[in-house]
JSON list of C-alpha atoms in Angstrom, two decimals:
[
{"chain": "A", "resi": 1, "resn": "MET", "atom": "CA", "xyz": [-15.23, -53.32, -7.34]},
{"chain": "A", "resi": 2, "resn": "ARG", "atom": "CA", "xyz": [-11.77, -52.03, -8.27]},
{"chain": "A", "resi": 3, "resn": "ARG", "atom": "CA", "xyz": [-13.28, -49.71, -10.87]},
{"chain": "A", "resi": 4, "resn": "ASN", "atom": "CA", "xyz": [-15.66, -48.25, -8.27]},
{"chain": "A", "resi": 5, "resn": "ALA", "atom": "CA", "xyz": [-12.77, -47.65, -5.89]},
{"chain": "A", "resi": 6, "resn": "MET", "atom": "CA", "xyz": [-10.80, -45.87, -8.61]},
{"chain": "A", "resi": 7, "resn": "GLY", "atom": "CA", "xyz": [-13.82, -43.72, -9.39]},
{"chain": "A", "resi": 8, "resn": "LEU", "atom": "CA", "xyz": [-14.18, -42.73, -5.73]},
{"chain": "A", "resi": 9, "resn": "HIS", "atom": "CA", "xyz": [-10.49, -41.87, -5.53]},
{"chain": "A", "resi": 10, "resn": "ALA", "atom": "CA", "xyz": [-10.78, -39.71, -8.66]},
{"chain": "A", "resi": 11, "resn": "VAL", "atom": "CA", "xyz": [-13.79, -37.85, -7.25]},
{"chain": "A", "resi": 12, "resn": "SER", "atom": "CA", "xyz": [-11.97, -37.33, -3.94]},
{"chain": "A", "resi": 13, "resn": "LEU", "atom": "CA", "xyz": [-8.92, -35.96, -5.76]},
{"chain": "A", "resi": 14, "resn": "LEU", "atom": "CA", "xyz": [-11.08, -33.56, -7.79]},
{"chain": "A", "resi": 15, "resn": "ALA", "atom": "CA", "xyz": [-12.78, -32.34, -4.62]},
{"chain": "A", "resi": 16, "resn": "ILE", "atom": "CA", "xyz": [-9.41, -31.71, -2.95]},
{"chain": "A", "resi": 17, "resn": "LEU", "atom": "CA", "xyz": [-8.15, -29.84, -6.03]},
{"chain": "A", "resi": 18, "resn": "PHE", "atom": "CA", "xyz": [-11.32, -27.76, -6.09]},
{"chain": "A", "resi": 19, "resn": "LEU", "atom": "CA", "xyz": [-10.87, -26.84, -2.42]},
{"chain": "A", "resi": 20, "resn": "TYR", "atom": "CA", "xyz": [-7.14, -26.22, -2.32]},
{"chain": "A", "resi": 21, "resn": "GLY", "atom": "CA", "xyz": [-6.29, -25.37, -5.95]},
{"chain": "A", "resi": 22, "resn": "PRO", "atom": "CA", "xyz": [-7.15, -21.66, -5.66]},
{"chain": "A", "resi": 23, "resn": "ILE", "atom": "CA", "xyz": [-5.21, -21.43, -2.39]},
{"chain": "A", "resi": 24, "resn": "LEU", "atom": "CA", "xyz": [-2.13, -22.98, -3.99]},
{"chain": "A", "resi": 25, "resn": "ILE", "atom": "CA", "xyz": [-2.38, -20.58, -6.92]},
{"chain": "A", "resi": 26, "resn": "LEU", "atom": "CA", "xyz": [-2.62, -17.61, -4.55]},
{"chain": "A", "resi": 27, "resn": "VAL", "atom": "CA", "xyz": [0.48, -18.73, -2.62]},
{"chain": "A", "resi": 28, "resn": "LEU", "atom": "CA", "xyz": [2.37, -19.44, -5.85]},
{"chain": "A", "resi": 29, "resn": "TYR", "atom": "CA", "xyz": [1.69, -16.01, -7.33]},
{"chain": "A", "resi": 30, "resn": "SER", "atom": "CA", "xyz": [2.77, -14.29, -4.13]},
{"chain": "A", "resi": 31, "resn": "PHE", "atom": "CA", "xyz": [6.29, -15.15, -5.31]},
{"chain": "A", "resi": 32, "resn": "ASN", "atom": "CA", "xyz": [5.73, -13.84, -8.86]},
{"chain": "A", "resi": 33, "resn": "ALA", "atom": "CA", "xyz": [8.14, -11.05, -9.85]},
{"chain": "A", "resi": 34, "resn": "ALA", "atom": "CA", "xyz": [5.55, -9.49, -12.16]},
{"chain": "A", "resi": 35, "resn": "HIS", "atom": "CA", "xyz": [3.60, -6.64, -10.57]},
{"chain": "A", "resi": 36, "resn": "LEU", "atom": "CA", "xyz": [0.36, -6.35, -12.52]},
{"chain": "A", "resi": 37, "resn": "SER", "atom": "CA", "xyz": [0.60, -9.26, -14.93]},
{"chain": "A", "resi": 38, "resn": "MET", "atom": "CA", "xyz": [-0.52, -12.82, -14.33]},
{"chain": "A", "resi": 39, "resn": "ALA", "atom": "CA", "xyz": [2.34, -14.00, -16.53]},
{"chain": "A", "resi": 40, "resn": "TRP", "atom": "CA", "xyz": [5.14, -15.62, -14.57]},
{"chain": "A", "resi": 41, "resn": "ARG", "atom": "CA", "xyz": [8.23, -13.36, -14.51]},
{"chain": "A", "resi": 42, "resn": "GLY", "atom": "CA", "xyz": [10.41, -15.24, -12.08]},
{"chain": "A", "resi": 43, "resn": "THR", "atom": "CA", "xyz": [10.57, -15.87, -8.36]},
{"chain": "A", "resi": 44, "resn": "THR", "atom": "CA", "xyz": [11.00, -13.14, -5.77]},
{"chain": "A", "resi": 45, "resn": "LEU", "atom": "CA", "xyz": [10.45, -12.39, -2.09]},
{"chain": "A", "resi": 46, "resn": "LYS", "atom": "CA", "xyz": [10.18, -8.63, -2.56]},
{"chain": "A", "resi": 47, "resn": "TRP", "atom": "CA", "xyz": [6.40, -8.60, -2.01]},
{"chain": "A", "resi": 48, "resn": "TYR", "atom": "CA", "xyz": [6.84, -10.13, 1.44]},
{"chain": "A", "resi": 49, "resn": "ALA", "atom": "CA", "xyz": [9.56, -7.57, 2.19]},
{"chain": "A", "resi": 50, "resn": "ALA", "atom": "CA", "xyz": [7.28, -4.77, 0.98]},
{"chain": "A", "resi": 51, "resn": "LEU", "atom": "CA", "xyz": [4.72, -5.74, 3.62]},
{"chain": "A", "resi": 52, "resn": "LEU", "atom": "CA", "xyz": [7.22, -4.81, 6.35]},
{"chain": "A", "resi": 53, "resn": "HIS", "atom": "CA", "xyz": [7.50, -1.24, 5.05]},
{"chain": "A", "resi": 54, "resn": "ASP", "atom": "CA", "xyz": [3.76, -0.55, 4.67]},
{"chain": "A", "resi": 55, "resn": "GLU", "atom": "CA", "xyz": [2.82, 1.55, 7.74]},
{"chain": "A", "resi": 56, "resn": "ALA", "atom": "CA", "xyz": [-0.93, 1.27, 7.13]},
{"chain": "A", "resi": 57, "resn": "LEU", "atom": "CA", "xyz": [-0.61, -2.49, 6.86]},
{"chain": "A", "resi": 58, "resn": "LEU", "atom": "CA", "xyz": [1.46, -2.71, 10.05]},
{"chain": "A", "resi": 59, "resn": "GLU", "atom": "CA", "xyz": [-1.18, -0.65, 11.87]},
{"chain": "A", "resi": 60, "resn": "ALA", "atom": "CA", "xyz": [-3.92, -2.96, 10.60]},
{"chain": "A", "resi": 61, "resn": "THR", "atom": "CA", "xyz": [-1.88, -5.96, 11.76]},
{"chain": "A", "resi": 62, "resn": "ALA", "atom": "CA", "xyz": [-1.49, -4.45, 15.23]},
{"chain": "A", "resi": 63, "resn": "ASN", "atom": "CA", "xyz": [-5.24, -3.76, 15.40]},
{"chain": "A", "resi": 64, "resn": "SER", "atom": "CA", "xyz": [-6.05, -7.33, 14.34]},
{"chain": "A", "resi": 65, "resn": "LEU", "atom": "CA", "xyz": [-3.72, -8.82, 16.95]},
{"chain": "A", "resi": 66, "resn": "VAL", "atom": "CA", "xyz": [-5.05, -6.62, 19.76]},
{"chain": "A", "resi": 67, "resn": "ILE", "atom": "CA", "xyz": [-8.67, -7.38, 18.84]},
{"chain": "A", "resi": 68, "resn": "ALA", "atom": "CA", "xyz": [-8.00, -11.10, 18.46]},
{"chain": "A", "resi": 69, "resn": "VAL", "atom": "CA", "xyz": [-6.11, -11.43, 21.77]},
{"chain": "A", "resi": 70, "resn": "VAL", "atom": "CA", "xyz": [-8.55, -9.37, 23.88]},
{"chain": "A", "resi": 71, "resn": "SER", "atom": "CA", "xyz": [-11.68, -10.90, 22.35]},
{"chain": "A", "resi": 72, "resn": "THR", "atom": "CA", "xyz": [-10.23, -14.41, 22.73]},
{"chain": "A", "resi": 73, "resn": "ILE", "atom": "CA", "xyz": [-9.51, -13.82, 26.41]},
{"chain": "A", "resi": 74, "resn": "GLY", "atom": "CA", "xyz": [-13.01, -12.42, 26.96]},
{"chain": "A", "resi": 75, "resn": "ALA", "atom": "CA", "xyz": [-14.78, -15.16, 25.01]},
{"chain": "A", "resi": 76, "resn": "THR", "atom": "CA", "xyz": [-12.75, -17.93, 26.64]},
{"chain": "A", "resi": 77, "resn": "GLY", "atom": "CA", "xyz": [-13.44, -16.62, 30.13]},
{"chain": "A", "resi": 78, "resn": "LEU", "atom": "CA", "xyz": [-17.17, -16.12, 29.61]},
{"chain": "A", "resi": 79, "resn": "GLY", "atom": "CA", "xyz": [-17.65, -19.22, 27.48]},
{"chain": "A", "resi": 80, "resn": "GLY", "atom": "CA", "xyz": [-15.67, -21.40, 29.88]},
{"chain": "A", "resi": 81, "resn": "LEU", "atom": "CA", "xyz": [-17.66, -20.20, 32.90]},
{"chain": "A", "resi": 82, "resn": "LEU", "atom": "CA", "xyz": [-20.90, -20.79, 30.99]},
{"chain": "A", "resi": 83, "resn": "ALA", "atom": "CA", "xyz": [-19.84, -24.31, 29.97]},
{"chain": "A", "resi": 84, "resn": "VAL", "atom": "CA", "xyz": [-18.90, -25.29, 33.53]},
{"chain": "A", "resi": 85, "resn": "GLY", "atom": "CA", "xyz": [-21.97, -23.60, 35.03]},
{"chain": "A", "resi": 86, "resn": "MET", "atom": "CA", "xyz": [-24.31, -25.49, 32.71]},
{"chain": "A", "resi": 87, "resn": "GLU", "atom": "CA", "xyz": [-23.15, -28.79, 34.25]},
{"chain": "A", "resi": 88, "resn": "GLY", "atom": "CA", "xyz": [-25.08, -28.07, 37.45]},
{"chain": "A", "resi": 89, "resn": "MET", "atom": "CA", "xyz": [-28.31, -27.12, 35.65]},
{"chain": "A", "resi": 90, "resn": "PRO", "atom": "CA", "xyz": [-31.33, -29.39, 35.07]},
{"chain": "A", "resi": 91, "resn": "ARG", "atom": "CA", "xyz": [-31.21, -31.33, 31.82]},
{"chain": "A", "resi": 92, "resn": "ARG", "atom": "CA", "xyz": [-34.06, -29.36, 30.22]},
{"chain": "A", "resi": 93, "resn": "ARG", "atom": "CA", "xyz": [-32.40, -26.03, 30.95]},
{"chain": "A", "resi": 94, "resn": "GLN", "atom": "CA", "xyz": [-29.12, -27.31, 29.53]},
{"chain": "A", "resi": 95, "resn": "GLN", "atom": "CA", "xyz": [-30.82, -28.27, 26.27]},
{"chain": "A", "resi": 96, "resn": "LEU", "atom": "CA", "xyz": [-32.47, -24.85, 26.07]},
{"chain": "A", "resi": 97, "resn": "LEU", "atom": "CA", "xyz": [-29.16, -23.05, 26.54]},
{"chain": "A", "resi": 98, "resn": "GLU", "atom": "CA", "xyz": [-27.37, -25.31, 24.08]},
{"chain": "A", "resi": 99, "resn": "GLY", "atom": "CA", "xyz": [-30.03, -24.56, 21.49]},
{"chain": "A", "resi": 100, "resn": "SER", "atom": "CA", "xyz": [-29.63, -20.82, 22.04]},
{"chain": "A", "resi": 101, "resn": "LEU", "atom": "CA", "xyz": [-25.84, -21.17, 21.66]},
{"chain": "A", "resi": 102, "resn": "VAL", "atom": "CA", "xyz": [-26.20, -22.82, 18.27]},
{"chain": "A", "resi": 103, "resn": "LEU", "atom": "CA", "xyz": [-28.36, -19.99, 16.92]},
{"chain": "A", "resi": 104, "resn": "PRO", "atom": "CA", "xyz": [-25.53, -17.41, 16.51]},
{"chain": "A", "resi": 105, "resn": "LEU", "atom": "CA", "xyz": [-23.55, -20.03, 14.59]},
{"chain": "A", "resi": 106, "resn": "VAL", "atom": "CA", "xyz": [-26.26, -20.71, 12.01]},
{"chain": "A", "resi": 107, "resn": "ILE", "atom": "CA", "xyz": [-27.71, -17.26, 11.36]},
{"chain": "A", "resi": 108, "resn": "PRO", "atom": "CA", "xyz": [-26.06, -15.32, 8.51]},
{"chain": "A", "resi": 109, "resn": "GLU", "atom": "CA", "xyz": [-23.05, -13.41, 9.79]},
{"chain": "A", "resi": 110, "resn": "VAL", "atom": "CA", "xyz": [-24.15, -10.28, 7.96]},
{"chain": "A", "resi": 111, "resn": "MET", "atom": "CA", "xyz": [-27.32, -10.25, 10.09]},
{"chain": "A", "resi": 112, "resn": "MET", "atom": "CA", "xyz": [-25.24, -10.46, 13.26]},
{"chain": "A", "resi": 113, "resn": "GLY", "atom": "CA", "xyz": [-23.02, -7.63, 12.05]},
{"chain": "A", "resi": 114, "resn": "VAL", "atom": "CA", "xyz": [-25.99, -5.38, 11.29]},
{"chain": "A", "resi": 115, "resn": "ALA", "atom": "CA", "xyz": [-27.67, -6.26, 14.61]},
{"chain": "A", "resi": 116, "resn": "LEU", "atom": "CA", "xyz": [-24.52, -5.45, 16.59]},
{"chain": "A", "resi": 117, "resn": "MET", "atom": "CA", "xyz": [-24.06, -2.18, 14.71]},
{"chain": "A", "resi": 118, "resn": "LEU", "atom": "CA", "xyz": [-27.67, -1.15, 15.47]},
{"chain": "A", "resi": 119, "resn": "LEU", "atom": "CA", "xyz": [-27.18, -2.08, 19.13]},
{"chain": "A", "resi": 120, "resn": "PHE", "atom": "CA", "xyz": [-24.05, 0.05, 19.46]},
{"chain": "A", "resi": 121, "resn": "VAL", "atom": "CA", "xyz": [-25.78, 2.96, 17.72]},
{"chain": "A", "resi": 122, "resn": "MET", "atom": "CA", "xyz": [-28.80, 2.65, 20.04]},
{"chain": "A", "resi": 123, "resn": "VAL", "atom": "CA", "xyz": [-26.65, 2.78, 23.17]},
{"chain": "A", "resi": 124, "resn": "LYS", "atom": "CA", "xyz": [-24.63, 5.61, 21.58]},
{"chain": "A", "resi": 125, "resn": "MET", "atom": "CA", "xyz": [-21.32, 3.75, 21.74]},
{"chain": "A", "resi": 126, "resn": "PRO", "atom": "CA", "xyz": [-18.83, 5.12, 19.19]},
{"chain": "A", "resi": 127, "resn": "LEU", "atom": "CA", "xyz": [-17.74, 2.53, 16.66]},
{"chain": "A", "resi": 128, "resn": "GLY", "atom": "CA", "xyz": [-14.09, 1.59, 17.01]},
{"chain": "A", "resi": 129, "resn": "ILE", "atom": "CA", "xyz": [-11.78, -1.09, 18.37]},
{"chain": "A", "resi": 130, "resn": "THR", "atom": "CA", "xyz": [-13.91, -1.54, 21.50]},
{"chain": "A", "resi": 131, "resn": "THR", "atom": "CA", "xyz": [-17.07, -2.31, 19.53]},
{"chain": "A", "resi": 132, "resn": "VAL", "atom": "CA", "xyz": [-15.16, -4.70, 17.27]},
{"chain": "A", "resi": 133, "resn": "ILE", "atom": "CA", "xyz": [-13.82, -6.54, 20.33]},
{"chain": "A", "resi": 134, "resn": "LEU", "atom": "CA", "xyz": [-17.31, -6.80, 21.82]},
{"chain": "A", "resi": 135, "resn": "GLY", "atom": "CA", "xyz": [-18.66, -8.10, 18.51]},
{"chain": "A", "resi": 136, "resn": "HIS", "atom": "CA", "xyz": [-15.95, -10.75, 18.29]},
{"chain": "A", "resi": 137, "resn": "ILE", "atom": "CA", "xyz": [-16.61, -11.84, 21.87]},
{"chain": "A", "resi": 138, "resn": "VAL", "atom": "CA", "xyz": [-20.30, -12.30, 21.03]},
{"chain": "A", "resi": 139, "resn": "PHE", "atom": "CA", "xyz": [-19.73, -14.68, 18.12]},
{"chain": "A", "resi": 140, "resn": "ASN", "atom": "CA", "xyz": [-16.85, -16.51, 19.82]},
{"chain": "A", "resi": 141, "resn": "ILE", "atom": "CA", "xyz": [-18.66, -17.35, 23.08]},
{"chain": "A", "resi": 142, "resn": "PRO", "atom": "CA", "xyz": [-20.80, -20.10, 21.45]},
{"chain": "A", "resi": 143, "resn": "LEU", "atom": "CA", "xyz": [-17.71, -21.67, 19.85]},
{"chain": "A", "resi": 144, "resn": "VAL", "atom": "CA", "xyz": [-15.80, -21.74, 23.12]},
{"chain": "A", "resi": 145, "resn": "THR", "atom": "CA", "xyz": [-18.75, -23.01, 25.16]},
{"chain": "A", "resi": 146, "resn": "ILE", "atom": "CA", "xyz": [-19.60, -25.83, 22.74]},
{"chain": "A", "resi": 147, "resn": "MET", "atom": "CA", "xyz": [-15.98, -27.02, 22.55]},
{"chain": "A", "resi": 148, "resn": "ILE", "atom": "CA", "xyz": [-15.54, -27.08, 26.32]},
{"chain": "A", "resi": 149, "resn": "ARG", "atom": "CA", "xyz": [-18.96, -28.67, 26.83]},
{"chain": "A", "resi": 150, "resn": "THR", "atom": "CA", "xyz": [-17.98, -31.45, 24.43]},
{"chain": "A", "resi": 151, "resn": "ARG", "atom": "CA", "xyz": [-14.92, -32.17, 26.56]},
{"chain": "A", "resi": 152, "resn": "LEU", "atom": "CA", "xyz": [-16.91, -32.02, 29.79]},
{"chain": "A", "resi": 153, "resn": "ARG", "atom": "CA", "xyz": [-19.26, -34.73, 28.57]},
{"chain": "A", "resi": 154, "resn": "LYS", "atom": "CA", "xyz": [-16.31, -37.08, 28.07]},
{"chain": "A", "resi": 155, "resn": "LEU", "atom": "CA", "xyz": [-15.00, -36.69, 31.63]},
{"chain": "A", "resi": 156, "resn": "ASP", "atom": "CA", "xyz": [-15.55, -39.60, 34.00]},
{"chain": "A", "resi": 157, "resn": "PRO", "atom": "CA", "xyz": [-17.82, -38.40, 36.86]},
{"chain": "A", "resi": 158, "resn": "ALA", "atom": "CA", "xyz": [-16.16, -40.97, 39.11]},
{"chain": "A", "resi": 159, "resn": "LEU", "atom": "CA", "xyz": [-13.01, -38.83, 39.21]},
{"chain": "A", "resi": 160, "resn": "ARG", "atom": "CA", "xyz": [-14.84, -35.87, 40.73]},
{"chain": "A", "resi": 161, "resn": "GLU", "atom": "CA", "xyz": [-16.82, -38.15, 43.05]},
{"chain": "A", "resi": 162, "resn": "ALA", "atom": "CA", "xyz": [-13.59, -39.73, 44.27]},
{"chain": "A", "resi": 163, "resn": "ALA", "atom": "CA", "xyz": [-12.11, -36.30, 44.97]},
{"chain": "A", "resi": 164, "resn": "ALA", "atom": "CA", "xyz": [-15.24, -35.33, 46.93]},
{"chain": "A", "resi": 165, "resn": "ASP", "atom": "CA", "xyz": [-15.04, -38.58, 48.95]},
{"chain": "A", "resi": 166, "resn": "LEU", "atom": "CA", "xyz": [-11.45, -37.67, 49.84]},
{"chain": "A", "resi": 167, "resn": "GLY", "atom": "CA", "xyz": [-12.62, -34.36, 51.33]},
{"chain": "A", "resi": 168, "resn": "ALA", "atom": "CA", "xyz": [-12.11, -31.94, 48.44]},
{"chain": "A", "resi": 169, "resn": "ASP", "atom": "CA", "xyz": [-14.54, -29.03, 48.22]},
{"chain": "A", "resi": 170, "resn": "ALA", "atom": "CA", "xyz": [-16.08, -27.74, 44.98]},
{"chain": "A", "resi": 171, "resn": "TRP", "atom": "CA", "xyz": [-13.20, -25.31, 44.26]},
{"chain": "A", "resi": 172, "resn": "GLN", "atom": "CA", "xyz": [-10.54, -27.96, 44.87]},
{"chain": "A", "resi": 173, "resn": "ILE", "atom": "CA", "xyz": [-12.37, -30.44, 42.65]},
{"chain": "A", "resi": 174, "resn": "PHE", "atom": "CA", "xyz": [-12.45, -27.87, 39.84]},
{"chain": "A", "resi": 175, "resn": "ARG", "atom": "CA", "xyz": [-8.84, -26.75, 40.34]},
{"chain": "A", "resi": 176, "resn": "TYR", "atom": "CA", "xyz": [-7.16, -30.14, 40.71]},
{"chain": "A", "resi": 177, "resn": "VAL", "atom": "CA", "xyz": [-9.46, -32.46, 38.74]},
{"chain": "A", "resi": 178, "resn": "THR", "atom": "CA", "xyz": [-11.80, -30.73, 36.28]},
{"chain": "A", "resi": 179, "resn": "PHE", "atom": "CA", "xyz": [-9.55, -27.90, 35.05]},
{"chain": "A", "resi": 180, "resn": "PRO", "atom": "CA", "xyz": [-6.50, -30.08, 34.23]},
{"chain": "A", "resi": 181, "resn": "LEU", "atom": "CA", "xyz": [-8.74, -32.45, 32.28]},
{"chain": "A", "resi": 182, "resn": "LEU", "atom": "CA", "xyz": [-10.31, -29.52, 30.42]},
{"chain": "A", "resi": 183, "resn": "ARG", "atom": "CA", "xyz": [-6.99, -27.87, 29.57]},
{"chain": "A", "resi": 184, "resn": "PRO", "atom": "CA", "xyz": [-6.63, -29.37, 26.04]},
{"chain": "A", "resi": 185, "resn": "ALA", "atom": "CA", "xyz": [-10.18, -28.27, 25.14]},
{"chain": "A", "resi": 186, "resn": "ILE", "atom": "CA", "xyz": [-9.57, -24.79, 26.59]},
{"chain": "A", "resi": 187, "resn": "TRP", "atom": "CA", "xyz": [-6.37, -24.32, 24.57]},
{"chain": "A", "resi": 188, "resn": "GLY", "atom": "CA", "xyz": [-8.14, -25.64, 21.48]},
{"chain": "A", "resi": 189, "resn": "ALA", "atom": "CA", "xyz": [-10.99, -23.17, 22.04]},
{"chain": "A", "resi": 190, "resn": "VAL", "atom": "CA", "xyz": [-8.48, -20.33, 22.51]},
{"chain": "A", "resi": 191, "resn": "LEU", "atom": "CA", "xyz": [-6.79, -21.07, 19.19]},
{"chain": "A", "resi": 192, "resn": "VAL", "atom": "CA", "xyz": [-10.07, -21.43, 17.29]},
{"chain": "A", "resi": 193, "resn": "ALA", "atom": "CA", "xyz": [-11.45, -18.20, 18.78]},
{"chain": "A", "resi": 194, "resn": "PHE", "atom": "CA", "xyz": [-8.19, -16.39, 17.94]},
{"chain": "A", "resi": 195, "resn": "THR", "atom": "CA", "xyz": [-8.28, -17.68, 14.35]},
{"chain": "A", "resi": 196, "resn": "VAL", "atom": "CA", "xyz": [-11.94, -16.76, 13.81]},
{"chain": "A", "resi": 197, "resn": "SER", "atom": "CA", "xyz": [-11.37, -13.29, 15.25]},
{"chain": "A", "resi": 198, "resn": "LEU", "atom": "CA", "xyz": [-8.24, -12.71, 13.17]},
{"chain": "A", "resi": 199, "resn": "ASP", "atom": "CA", "xyz": [-10.00, -13.73, 9.94]},
{"chain": "A", "resi": 200, "resn": "ASP", "atom": "CA", "xyz": [-13.41, -12.14, 10.52]},
{"chain": "A", "resi": 201, "resn": "PHE", "atom": "CA", "xyz": [-14.60, -9.61, 7.96]},
{"chain": "A", "resi": 202, "resn": "LEU", "atom": "CA", "xyz": [-18.39, -9.13, 8.10]},
{"chain": "A", "resi": 203, "resn": "VAL", "atom": "CA", "xyz": [-18.90, -8.41, 11.79]},
{"chain": "A", "resi": 204, "resn": "THR", "atom": "CA", "xyz": [-15.75, -6.28, 11.79]},
{"chain": "A", "resi": 205, "resn": "PHE", "atom": "CA", "xyz": [-16.96, -4.36, 8.72]},
{"chain": "A", "resi": 206, "resn": "PHE", "atom": "CA", "xyz": [-20.20, -3.33, 10.46]},
{"chain": "A", "resi": 207, "resn": "THR", "atom": "CA", "xyz": [-18.77, -2.62, 13.92]},
{"chain": "A", "resi": 208, "resn": "ALA", "atom": "CA", "xyz": [-15.46, -0.94, 13.04]},
{"chain": "A", "resi": 209, "resn": "GLY", "atom": "CA", "xyz": [-14.97, 2.80, 13.05]},
{"chain": "A", "resi": 210, "resn": "PRO", "atom": "CA", "xyz": [-12.10, 5.21, 12.35]},
{"chain": "A", "resi": 211, "resn": "GLY", "atom": "CA", "xyz": [-8.76, 3.78, 13.43]},
{"chain": "A", "resi": 212, "resn": "ALA", "atom": "CA", "xyz": [-10.12, 0.24, 13.72]},
{"chain": "A", "resi": 213, "resn": "THR", "atom": "CA", "xyz": [-9.02, -1.15, 10.36]},
{"chain": "A", "resi": 214, "resn": "THR", "atom": "CA", "xyz": [-8.05, -4.83, 10.62]},
{"chain": "A", "resi": 215, "resn": "LEU", "atom": "CA", "xyz": [-6.13, -7.03, 8.21]},
{"chain": "A", "resi": 216, "resn": "PRO", "atom": "CA", "xyz": [-9.24, -8.43, 6.44]},
{"chain": "A", "resi": 217, "resn": "LEU", "atom": "CA", "xyz": [-10.57, -4.87, 6.00]},
{"chain": "A", "resi": 218, "resn": "LYS", "atom": "CA", "xyz": [-7.17, -3.76, 4.73]},
{"chain": "A", "resi": 219, "resn": "VAL", "atom": "CA", "xyz": [-7.10, -6.58, 2.17]},
{"chain": "A", "resi": 220, "resn": "TYR", "atom": "CA", "xyz": [-10.60, -5.60, 1.04]},
{"chain": "A", "resi": 221, "resn": "SER", "atom": "CA", "xyz": [-9.56, -1.97, 0.54]},
{"chain": "A", "resi": 222, "resn": "MET", "atom": "CA", "xyz": [-6.37, -2.97, -1.30]},
{"chain": "A", "resi": 223, "resn": "ILE", "atom": "CA", "xyz": [-8.14, -5.36, -3.67]},
{"chain": "A", "resi": 224, "resn": "LYS", "atom": "CA", "xyz": [-10.37, -2.57, -5.00]},
{"chain": "A", "resi": 225, "resn": "SER", "atom": "CA", "xyz": [-7.44, -1.31, -7.05]},
{"chain": "A", "resi": 226, "resn": "GLY", "atom": "CA", "xyz": [-6.65, -4.77, -8.40]},
{"chain": "A", "resi": 227, "resn": "VAL", "atom": "CA", "xyz": [-5.06, -7.97, -7.18]},
{"chain": "A", "resi": 228, "resn": "THR", "atom": "CA", "xyz": [-1.30, -7.51, -6.79]},
{"chain": "A", "resi": 229, "resn": "PRO", "atom": "CA", "xyz": [1.40, -9.88, -5.56]},
{"chain": "A", "resi": 230, "resn": "GLU", "atom": "CA", "xyz": [1.54, -7.84, -2.35]},
{"chain": "A", "resi": 231, "resn": "ILE", "atom": "CA", "xyz": [-2.09, -8.78, -1.64]},
{"chain": "A", "resi": 232, "resn": "ASN", "atom": "CA", "xyz": [-1.26, -12.38, -2.50]},
{"chain": "A", "resi": 233, "resn": "ALA", "atom": "CA", "xyz": [1.65, -12.31, -0.04]},
{"chain": "A", "resi": 234, "resn": "LEU", "atom": "CA", "xyz": [-0.50, -10.85, 2.72]},
{"chain": "A", "resi": 235, "resn": "SER", "atom": "CA", "xyz": [-3.24, -13.40, 2.05]},
{"chain": "A", "resi": 236, "resn": "ALA", "atom": "CA", "xyz": [-0.70, -16.22, 2.09]},
{"chain": "A", "resi": 237, "resn": "LEU", "atom": "CA", "xyz": [0.60, -15.12, 5.50]},
{"chain": "A", "resi": 238, "resn": "LEU", "atom": "CA", "xyz": [-2.94, -14.89, 6.89]},
{"chain": "A", "resi": 239, "resn": "LEU", "atom": "CA", "xyz": [-3.64, -18.34, 5.50]},
{"chain": "A", "resi": 240, "resn": "LEU", "atom": "CA", "xyz": [-0.49, -19.74, 7.09]},
{"chain": "A", "resi": 241, "resn": "VAL", "atom": "CA", "xyz": [-1.34, -18.32, 10.52]},
{"chain": "A", "resi": 242, "resn": "SER", "atom": "CA", "xyz": [-4.95, -19.50, 10.33]},
{"chain": "A", "resi": 243, "resn": "MET", "atom": "CA", "xyz": [-4.08, -23.02, 9.24]},
{"chain": "A", "resi": 244, "resn": "GLY", "atom": "CA", "xyz": [-1.37, -23.25, 11.90]},
{"chain": "A", "resi": 245, "resn": "CYS", "atom": "CA", "xyz": [-3.79, -22.23, 14.65]},
{"chain": "A", "resi": 246, "resn": "VAL", "atom": "CA", "xyz": [-6.46, -24.66, 13.47]},
{"chain": "A", "resi": 247, "resn": "ALA", "atom": "CA", "xyz": [-3.96, -27.54, 13.17]},
{"chain": "A", "resi": 248, "resn": "LEU", "atom": "CA", "xyz": [-2.60, -26.84, 16.67]},
{"chain": "A", "resi": 249, "resn": "SER", "atom": "CA", "xyz": [-6.14, -26.64, 18.03]},
{"chain": "A", "resi": 250, "resn": "LEU", "atom": "CA", "xyz": [-7.06, -30.02, 16.58]},
{"chain": "A", "resi": 251, "resn": "HIS", "atom": "CA", "xyz": [-3.85, -31.50, 17.98]},
{"chain": "A", "resi": 252, "resn": "LEU", "atom": "CA", "xyz": [-4.55, -30.18, 21.48]},
{"chain": "A", "resi": 253, "resn": "GLN", "atom": "CA", "xyz": [-8.15, -31.42, 21.44]},
{"chain": "A", "resi": 254, "resn": "ARG", "atom": "CA", "xyz": [-7.03, -34.94, 20.51]},
{"chain": "A", "resi": 255, "resn": "ARG", "atom": "CA", "xyz": [-4.36, -35.16, 23.17]},
{"chain": "A", "resi": 256, "resn": "GLU", "atom": "CA", "xyz": [-4.73, -37.87, 25.73]},
{"chain": "A", "resi": 257, "resn": "VAL", "atom": "CA", "xyz": [-4.91, -36.52, 29.23]}
]
């Protein structure tokens, strides 16, 4: 029995190393003083400082933040309204809508990117930041809706029934009972949508136009000339922001209300 437990622990450790080993190497080499060599030449922070003086990189960062913030607001608003609206629908219609929401999450992202690009071309909408934002809203709505719907299912209906018995109308029930209870799920959905938008490459690649370069697209263009510590530093910062948002999202979703 003890030998089996040790074997399971060893397999678990190998799996963790396989998942996080490359990430640790990337972060480690972002501090390497060598420019084009993989050999360790000492520790430095100059690659992080160099990011602050790269105008193209700063522009890509600004584009990514604008796209992530606007698309997150749009997806959260639309997804939240959809999640709450589904509560009043018949059970069969709810299941149909839930099934349609899962579809964008399981189809290959490259297909969604191509489909969105063709749609924008058909309606003669110039590709740029606006089309990227619309694309990000499309793939974030299912995430937001599913997360809020999960929270809604856990709410005690007796709380809303008690508010109605005390004379509250539908708006007051939502404002003073439902919304406060949904707040952790909403904040969690906001952070997940922001993270997914900030990190997205495929949909952005197909829907972006001139002047709409984001951080993932910038990293892709930089890596064509070889992996440098500057790219490692940028990737490490993106990783840090993404992991922070996901960790905060999980924390908010687990909070007791």
